[in-house]
Amino acid sequence: MKELNKRHFLNYSILIPYLILSVLGLIIVFSTTVPHQIELGLPPYQLFRNQTIFFVFSLVMIAMIYKMKVDKLRSRGWFGILIPIMLALLFIARFLAPPVNGAHGWIPIPGIGTIQPAEYLKLVSVWFLAATFAAKQDKIKVQDIDALFNRKQFFVNFISGWRLWMVLMVGAVVVMPDMGNALLILISAAIVLATSGISYRWTTGFLKIFGIFSLIALVILKITGGNIIPSIFGSITYVNKRFIAFANPFQDSSDSGHQMINGYYAMSNGGWFGRGLGNSIQKKGYLPEAHTDFVFAIVMEELGLIGGMIILGLLFFLIMRIFMVGIRAKDPFNSMMSIGVGGIFFAQVLVNIGGIAGLIPSTGVTFPFLSQGGNSILILSVGIGFVLNISADEKRRELAEITSKYDLSELSDISLSKS
């Protein structure tokens, strides 16, 4: 008898683009970090080596998650441990760990580098909401949004359940302050909420409110020149600089607009086909954070507009395949979890590209796979592991339904394995 194991249900339309982007990311990390390390007088290959180690560990994590049963992943018992750990790590990062470049959010680990709890919280929050909303499906079908918010006793019930935990998690990221990751958590949470089964009217209503609010905020930033945060709030003055750079980067080219302007120069230098891999000018001390926040500007300089579009095309293909797994899934948890993971990828790309292009204020959000950062590649890979597992689970369920519904002689010698 032929036995079908999980490896037979592996979704290569997700795995292969992931591997290509990850390997390409290692090449870009090598190209952007070596000049940075030499400029600082540090070991040239240290950051590349760390990134490679995290990538190898990420592959191990994908294999481990893929082998797990989805029933175990949807259990809400995980969050009694994970959420308190996340909050404790955020507390340590904010109040006990030393700042990095004047900002909090990283915990140094000897021999490894640093860990950034806010990166992991993005996936934990999506996982938490998907599991919570999946357990409320019967109520949502009857009560719609009241099953999630209980509008009649909103303020009474706010101090318990998933609402309180989400406020605590997002609030802990905001006080870092890390507005970029806080924004990503809110966007991905909103995407999971929109796919929870509530009426589409609520989703469209929230989108209209968000769109109007965003438009008003952008208009205010342009009118005020971005200088809207009083100087007494010294801990977040860097946010004010990003607002000023968004409003008019050339107004202060030596300070607040320096990074944005040099990002423009990098993209302009690349032209259609780029200067060639490793031949960027701006990464050699001109563009700050060329290996993290503004890495795509360097990619455009070295590979040109054509190369940048190919990378974006491959990344959006991966995102769409992740979304399709969620759209086609029949299990509520599988659907919300996959769409939530795709939402993290999608939001991160849009926020990063919007920032370096000057369409929105820069938030410090890294570019998926290409930016240097072991935490980023690890959490993106764990998300991929979840989606691959969910995809295999849905395929196995579908095949099991077909074989039980029809007497197919050609499948009569096939047994299905859940592990």
Short mmCIF file of N, CA, C and O in Angstrom, two decimals, residues 125-225:
data_model
loop_
_atom_site.label_atom_id
_atom_site.label_comp_id
_atom_site.label_asym_id
_atom_site.label_seq_id
_atom_site.Cartn_x
_atom_site.Cartn_y
_atom_site.Cartn_z
N SER A 125 0.99 37.88 17.37
CA SER A 125 -0.31 38.55 17.41
C SER A 125 -1.26 37.99 16.36
O SER A 125 -2.45 37.78 16.64
N VAL A 126 -0.76 37.71 15.16
CA VAL A 126 -1.59 37.11 14.11
C VAL A 126 -2.03 35.71 14.53
O VAL A 126 -3.20 35.33 14.38
N TRP A 127 -1.10 34.93 15.04
CA TRP A 127 -1.39 33.57 15.50
C TRP A 127 -2.44 33.60 16.61
O TRP A 127 -3.41 32.83 16.61
N PHE A 128 -2.27 34.51 17.56
CA PHE A 128 -3.19 34.65 18.69
C PHE A 128 -4.60 35.00 18.23
O PHE A 128 -5.59 34.39 18.65
N LEU A 129 -4.71 35.96 17.33
CA LEU A 129 -6.03 36.38 16.85
C LEU A 129 -6.69 35.29 16.00
O LEU A 129 -7.90 35.07 16.10
N ALA A 130 -5.90 34.62 15.16
CA ALA A 130 -6.46 33.56 14.32
C ALA A 130 -7.03 32.43 15.17
O ALA A 130 -8.14 31.93 14.92
N ALA A 131 -6.29 32.03 16.21
CA ALA A 131 -6.77 30.97 17.09
C ALA A 131 -7.98 31.42 17.89
O ALA A 131 -8.95 30.65 18.08
N THR A 132 -7.97 32.68 18.34
CA THR A 132 -9.09 33.20 19.14
C THR A 132 -10.36 33.32 18.31
O THR A 132 -11.44 32.88 18.72
N PHE A 133 -10.25 33.91 17.13
CA PHE A 133 -11.43 34.11 16.28
C PHE A 133 -11.95 32.79 15.73
O PHE A 133 -13.15 32.63 15.50
N ALA A 134 -11.05 31.83 15.50
CA ALA A 134 -11.48 30.52 15.00
C ALA A 134 -12.37 29.81 16.03
O ALA A 134 -13.30 29.08 15.67
N ALA A 135 -12.09 30.05 17.31
CA ALA A 135 -12.89 29.43 18.37
C ALA A 135 -14.24 30.11 18.56
O ALA A 135 -15.11 29.59 19.27
N LYS A 136 -14.44 31.28 17.93
CA LYS A 136 -15.68 32.04 18.08
C LYS A 136 -16.55 31.99 16.83
O LYS A 136 -17.48 32.79 16.70
N GLN A 137 -16.27 31.10 15.90
CA GLN A 137 -16.97 31.10 14.62
C GLN A 137 -18.48 30.93 14.75
O GLN A 137 -19.24 31.59 14.05
N ASP A 138 -18.92 30.07 15.64
CA ASP A 138 -20.36 29.86 15.80
C ASP A 138 -21.05 31.14 16.26
O ASP A 138 -22.14 31.49 15.78
N LYS A 139 -20.43 31.86 17.18
CA LYS A 139 -21.01 33.11 17.67
C LYS A 139 -20.96 34.20 16.61
O LYS A 139 -21.89 35.01 16.49
N ILE A 140 -19.85 34.25 15.84
CA ILE A 140 -19.71 35.28 14.81
C ILE A 140 -20.80 35.13 13.75
O ILE A 140 -21.35 36.11 13.26
N LYS A 141 -21.13 33.88 13.39
CA LYS A 141 -22.16 33.65 12.38
C LYS A 141 -23.51 34.21 12.80
O LYS A 141 -24.30 34.65 11.98
N VAL A 142 -23.75 34.20 14.11
CA VAL A 142 -25.05 34.65 14.63
C VAL A 142 -24.99 36.13 15.04
O VAL A 142 -25.88 36.92 14.70
N GLN A 143 -23.94 36.51 15.75
CA GLN A 143 -23.88 37.83 16.37
C GLN A 143 -23.06 38.84 15.57
O GLN A 143 -23.02 40.01 15.93
N ASP A 144 -22.39 38.39 14.51
CA ASP A 144 -21.54 39.28 13.71
C ASP A 144 -20.45 39.89 14.59
O ASP A 144 -19.85 39.21 15.39
N ILE A 145 -20.25 41.18 14.52
CA ILE A 145 -19.14 41.82 15.23
C ILE A 145 -19.36 41.84 16.74
O ILE A 145 -18.40 42.00 17.51
N ASP A 146 -20.59 41.70 17.20
CA ASP A 146 -20.84 41.66 18.64
C ASP A 146 -20.14 40.47 19.29
O ASP A 146 -19.81 40.53 20.48
N ALA A 147 -19.93 39.39 18.53
CA ALA A 147 -19.25 38.23 19.09
C ALA A 147 -17.79 38.54 19.42
O ALA A 147 -17.20 37.88 20.26
N LEU A 148 -17.22 39.55 18.76
CA LEU A 148 -15.82 39.91 19.00
C LEU A 148 -15.67 41.10 19.94
O LEU A 148 -14.73 41.15 20.74
N PHE A 149 -16.59 42.06 19.84
CA PHE A 149 -16.44 43.30 20.62
C PHE A 149 -17.51 43.50 21.69
O PHE A 149 -17.32 44.25 22.62
N ASN A 150 -18.66 42.84 21.54
CA ASN A 150 -19.76 43.00 22.50
C ASN A 150 -20.00 44.49 22.77
O ASN A 150 -19.74 45.01 23.85
N ARG A 151 -20.54 45.17 21.77
CA ARG A 151 -20.68 46.63 21.83
C ARG A 151 -21.53 47.10 23.01
O ARG A 151 -21.32 48.19 23.54
N LYS A 152 -22.50 46.30 23.45
CA LYS A 152 -23.37 46.72 24.54
C LYS A 152 -22.61 46.82 25.87
O LYS A 152 -22.97 47.63 26.72
N GLN A 153 -21.59 45.99 26.05
CA GLN A 153 -20.78 46.04 27.25
C GLN A 153 -19.31 46.18 26.89
O GLN A 153 -18.44 45.54 27.48
N PHE A 154 -19.04 47.05 25.92
CA PHE A 154 -17.69 47.16 25.37
C PHE A 154 -16.67 47.51 26.45
O PHE A 154 -15.64 46.85 26.60
N PHE A 155 -16.92 48.54 27.22
CA PHE A 155 -15.94 49.01 28.19
C PHE A 155 -15.81 48.06 29.38
O PHE A 155 -14.75 47.94 29.97
N VAL A 156 -16.90 47.37 29.69
CA VAL A 156 -16.84 46.40 30.78
C VAL A 156 -15.98 45.20 30.40
O VAL A 156 -15.13 44.73 31.17
N ASN A 157 -16.20 44.71 29.18
CA ASN A 157 -15.48 43.52 28.72
C ASN A 157 -14.10 43.82 28.14
O ASN A 157 -13.36 42.90 27.82
N PHE A 158 -13.79 45.11 28.00
CA PHE A 158 -12.50 45.46 27.40
C PHE A 158 -11.33 45.01 28.26
O PHE A 158 -10.24 44.74 27.75
N ILE A 159 -11.53 44.95 29.57
CA ILE A 159 -10.42 44.63 30.47
C ILE A 159 -10.17 43.13 30.55
O ILE A 159 -9.43 42.67 31.42
N SER A 160 -10.77 42.37 29.66
CA SER A 160 -10.51 40.93 29.63
C SER A 160 -10.47 40.46 28.19
O SER A 160 -10.91 41.14 27.28
N GLY A 161 -9.92 39.29 28.00
CA GLY A 161 -9.93 38.67 26.69
C GLY A 161 -8.88 39.24 25.74
O GLY A 161 -7.92 39.92 26.13
N TRP A 162 -9.09 38.96 24.45
CA TRP A 162 -8.09 39.27 23.44
C TRP A 162 -7.87 40.76 23.27
O TRP A 162 -6.76 41.19 22.90
N ARG A 163 -8.87 41.59 23.53
CA ARG A 163 -8.73 43.03 23.35
C ARG A 163 -7.66 43.60 24.28
O ARG A 163 -6.82 44.41 23.86
N LEU A 164 -7.70 43.18 25.53
CA LEU A 164 -6.71 43.67 26.50
C LEU A 164 -5.31 43.23 26.12
O LEU A 164 -4.36 44.03 26.17
N TRP A 165 -5.16 41.96 25.73
CA TRP A 165 -3.84 41.47 25.36
C TRP A 165 -3.28 42.20 24.16
O TRP A 165 -2.08 42.52 24.11
N MET A 166 -4.12 42.50 23.17
CA MET A 166 -3.64 43.23 22.00
C MET A 166 -3.21 44.65 22.36
O MET A 166 -2.20 45.15 21.87
N VAL A 167 -3.98 45.30 23.24
CA VAL A 167 -3.60 46.65 23.67
C VAL A 167 -2.27 46.62 24.41
O VAL A 167 -1.39 47.48 24.20
N LEU A 168 -2.09 45.64 25.26
CA LEU A 168 -0.82 45.52 26.00
C LEU A 168 0.35 45.28 25.06
O LEU A 168 1.42 45.89 25.22
N MET A 169 0.16 44.40 24.07
CA MET A 169 1.26 44.07 23.16
C MET A 169 1.62 45.25 22.26
O MET A 169 2.79 45.60 22.11
N VAL A 170 0.61 45.89 21.67
CA VAL A 170 0.87 47.03 20.81
C VAL A 170 1.43 48.19 21.63
O VAL A 170 2.38 48.87 21.22
N GLY A 171 0.86 48.42 22.81
CA GLY A 171 1.35 49.49 23.68
C GLY A 171 2.79 49.30 24.09
O GLY A 171 3.57 50.26 24.15
N ALA A 172 3.18 48.05 24.36
CA ALA A 172 4.57 47.77 24.74
C ALA A 172 5.53 48.09 23.60
O ALA A 172 6.66 48.51 23.83
N VAL A 173 5.09 47.88 22.35
CA VAL A 173 5.93 48.21 21.20
C VAL A 173 6.00 49.72 21.00
O VAL A 173 7.07 50.27 20.69
N VAL A 174 4.88 50.41 21.22
CA VAL A 174 4.85 51.85 21.03
C VAL A 174 5.79 52.56 22.00
O VAL A 174 6.49 53.51 21.63
N VAL A 175 5.87 52.10 23.26
CA VAL A 175 6.73 52.77 24.24
C VAL A 175 8.21 52.50 24.03
O VAL A 175 9.04 53.05 24.75
N MET A 176 8.57 51.68 23.05
CA MET A 176 9.99 51.44 22.79
C MET A 176 10.79 52.74 22.54
O MET A 176 11.86 52.86 23.12
N PRO A 177 10.40 53.64 21.65
CA PRO A 177 9.25 53.58 20.74
C PRO A 177 9.64 52.94 19.41
O PRO A 177 10.70 53.21 18.88
N ASP A 178 8.74 52.07 18.90
CA ASP A 178 8.95 51.41 17.62
C ASP A 178 7.65 51.51 16.83
O ASP A 178 6.84 50.58 16.79
N MET A 179 7.45 52.68 16.23
CA MET A 179 6.19 52.95 15.53
C MET A 179 6.02 52.07 14.29
O MET A 179 4.91 51.73 13.91
N GLY A 180 7.14 51.70 13.66
CA GLY A 180 7.07 50.89 12.46
C GLY A 180 6.46 49.52 12.72
O GLY A 180 5.50 49.11 12.06
N ASN A 181 7.01 48.80 13.70
CA ASN A 181 6.48 47.47 14.01
C ASN A 181 5.09 47.56 14.63
O ASN A 181 4.27 46.66 14.44
N ALA A 182 4.83 48.62 15.40
CA ALA A 182 3.47 48.80 15.94
C ALA A 182 2.46 48.94 14.80
O ALA A 182 1.36 48.37 14.85
N LEU A 183 2.83 49.69 13.77
CA LEU A 183 1.96 49.86 12.61
C LEU A 183 1.72 48.53 11.90
O LEU A 183 0.59 48.20 11.51
N LEU A 184 2.78 47.73 11.74
CA LEU A 184 2.64 46.43 11.08
C LEU A 184 1.74 45.49 11.87
O LEU A 184 0.94 44.74 11.30
N ILE A 185 1.86 45.52 13.20
CA ILE A 185 1.01 44.66 14.03
C ILE A 185 -0.45 45.07 13.88
O ILE A 185 -1.34 44.22 13.75
N LEU A 186 -0.71 46.37 13.87
CA LEU A 186 -2.09 46.86 13.73
C LEU A 186 -2.67 46.50 12.36
O LEU A 186 -3.83 46.08 12.26
N ILE A 187 -1.87 46.64 11.31
CA ILE A 187 -2.36 46.32 9.96
C ILE A 187 -2.67 44.83 9.83
O ILE A 187 -3.73 44.44 9.34
N SER A 188 -1.73 43.99 10.28
CA SER A 188 -1.95 42.55 10.18
C SER A 188 -3.11 42.11 11.06
O SER A 188 -3.89 41.22 10.68
N ALA A 189 -3.27 42.74 12.23
CA ALA A 189 -4.40 42.42 13.10
C ALA A 189 -5.72 42.81 12.43
O ALA A 189 -6.72 42.08 12.52
N ALA A 190 -5.72 43.95 11.77
CA ALA A 190 -6.93 44.39 11.06
C ALA A 190 -7.28 43.43 9.93
O ALA A 190 -8.47 43.17 9.67
N ILE A 191 -6.26 42.90 9.25
CA ILE A 191 -6.51 41.94 8.17
C ILE A 191 -7.14 40.66 8.71
O ILE A 191 -8.09 40.11 8.13
N VAL A 192 -6.61 40.17 9.85
CA VAL A 192 -7.19 38.97 10.46
C VAL A 192 -8.63 39.25 10.90
O VAL A 192 -9.54 38.41 10.71
N LEU A 193 -8.87 40.41 11.47
CA LEU A 193 -10.21 40.78 11.90
C LEU A 193 -11.18 40.81 10.71
O LEU A 193 -12.31 40.33 10.79
N ALA A 194 -10.70 41.35 9.58
CA ALA A 194 -11.55 41.46 8.39
C ALA A 194 -11.91 40.10 7.84
O ALA A 194 -12.96 39.94 7.19
N THR A 195 -11.07 39.08 8.06
CA THR A 195 -11.34 37.74 7.53
C THR A 195 -11.92 36.81 8.58
O THR A 195 -12.03 35.60 8.36
N SER A 196 -12.32 37.36 9.74
CA SER A 196 -12.80 36.52 10.85
C SER A 196 -14.21 36.00 10.64
O SER A 196 -14.67 35.13 11.38
N GLY A 197 -14.92 36.56 9.66
CA GLY A 197 -16.30 36.14 9.41
C GLY A 197 -17.30 37.24 9.65
O GLY A 197 -18.50 37.04 9.44
N ILE A 198 -16.85 38.42 10.10
CA ILE A 198 -17.77 39.54 10.31
C ILE A 198 -18.24 40.06 8.96
O ILE A 198 -17.63 39.82 7.92
N SER A 199 -19.33 40.81 8.96
CA SER A 199 -19.90 41.34 7.73
C SER A 199 -18.90 42.24 7.00
O SER A 199 -18.15 43.00 7.64
N TYR A 200 -18.92 42.17 5.69
CA TYR A 200 -18.00 42.99 4.89
C TYR A 200 -18.26 44.48 5.10
O TYR A 200 -17.38 45.31 4.86
N ARG A 201 -19.46 44.84 5.55
CA ARG A 201 -19.78 46.25 5.76
C ARG A 201 -18.90 46.86 6.84
O ARG A 201 -18.55 48.04 6.76
N TRP A 202 -18.54 46.07 7.86
CA TRP A 202 -17.65 46.57 8.89
C TRP A 202 -16.26 46.83 8.31
O TRP A 202 -15.61 47.83 8.61
N THR A 203 -15.80 45.90 7.47
CA THR A 203 -14.47 46.05 6.87
C THR A 203 -14.40 47.29 5.99
O THR A 203 -13.46 48.09 6.08
N THR A 204 -15.38 47.46 5.13
CA THR A 204 -15.37 48.63 4.25
C THR A 204 -15.51 49.91 5.05
O THR A 204 -14.91 50.94 4.72
N GLY A 205 -16.29 49.86 6.13
CA GLY A 205 -16.43 51.04 6.98
C GLY A 205 -15.12 51.43 7.64
O GLY A 205 -14.73 52.61 7.67
N PHE A 206 -14.41 50.42 8.17
CA PHE A 206 -13.11 50.68 8.80
C PHE A 206 -12.11 51.21 7.78
O PHE A 206 -11.30 52.09 8.09
N LEU A 207 -12.15 50.67 6.56
CA LEU A 207 -11.23 51.13 5.51
C LEU A 207 -11.48 52.59 5.16
O LEU A 207 -10.54 53.37 4.93
N LYS A 208 -12.75 52.97 5.10
CA LYS A 208 -13.08 54.37 4.80
C LYS A 208 -12.57 55.30 5.90
O LYS A 208 -11.99 56.36 5.61
N ILE A 209 -12.79 54.90 7.15
CA ILE A 209 -12.32 55.72 8.27
C ILE A 209 -10.80 55.84 8.24
O ILE A 209 -10.23 56.92 8.42
N PHE A 210 -10.12 54.70 8.02
CA PHE A 210 -8.66 54.70 7.97
C PHE A 210 -8.15 55.56 6.82
O PHE A 210 -7.18 56.32 6.96
N GLY A 211 -8.80 55.45 5.66
CA GLY A 211 -8.38 56.24 4.50
C GLY A 211 -8.54 57.73 4.74
O GLY A 211 -7.64 58.53 4.42
N ILE A 212 -9.68 58.13 5.34
CA ILE A 212 -9.91 59.56 5.62
C ILE A 212 -8.90 60.07 6.65
O ILE A 212 -8.33 61.16 6.49
N PHE A 213 -8.68 59.28 7.71
CA PHE A 213 -7.72 59.67 8.74
C PHE A 213 -6.31 59.82 8.16
O PHE A 213 -5.60 60.78 8.47
N SER A 214 -5.92 58.86 7.31
CA SER A 214 -4.57 58.91 6.71
C SER A 214 -4.42 60.13 5.82
O SER A 214 -3.37 60.80 5.84
N LEU A 215 -5.44 60.43 5.04
CA LEU A 215 -5.39 61.59 4.15
C LEU A 215 -5.27 62.88 4.94
O LEU A 215 -4.45 63.76 4.60
N ILE A 216 -6.05 63.00 6.01
CA ILE A 216 -5.98 64.20 6.85
C ILE A 216 -4.60 64.33 7.48
O ILE A 216 -4.01 65.43 7.52
N ALA A 217 -4.05 63.21 7.97
CA ALA A 217 -2.72 63.24 8.60
C ALA A 217 -1.64 63.66 7.61
O ALA A 217 -0.76 64.46 7.94
N LEU A 218 -1.70 63.14 6.38
CA LEU A 218 -0.70 63.50 5.37
C LEU A 218 -0.81 64.98 4.99
O LEU A 218 0.22 65.66 4.80
N VAL A 219 -2.04 65.48 4.90
CA VAL A 219 -2.23 66.90 4.58
C VAL A 219 -1.66 67.77 5.69
O VAL A 219 -0.97 68.78 5.44
N ILE A 220 -1.91 67.39 6.96
CA ILE A 220 -1.38 68.16 8.09
C ILE A 220 0.14 68.17 8.08
O ILE A 220 0.78 69.21 8.31
N LEU A 221 0.75 67.01 7.78
CA LEU A 221 2.21 66.94 7.74
C LEU A 221 2.78 67.84 6.65
O LEU A 221 3.80 68.50 6.84
N LYS A 222 2.12 67.87 5.51
CA LYS A 222 2.59 68.72 4.41
C LYS A 222 2.44 70.20 4.76
O LYS A 222 3.32 71.02 4.50
N ILE A 223 1.31 70.56 5.36
CA ILE A 223 1.05 71.97 5.69
C ILE A 223 2.01 72.47 6.77
O ILE A 223 2.54 73.58 6.70
N THR A 224 2.24 71.63 7.79
CA THR A 224 3.08 72.05 8.92
C THR A 224 4.57 71.81 8.67
O THR A 224 5.40 72.19 9.50
N GLY A 225 4.90 71.20 7.55
CA GLY A 225 6.30 70.89 7.30
C GLY A 225 6.81 69.73 8.13
O GLY A 225 8.02 69.51 8.22
#
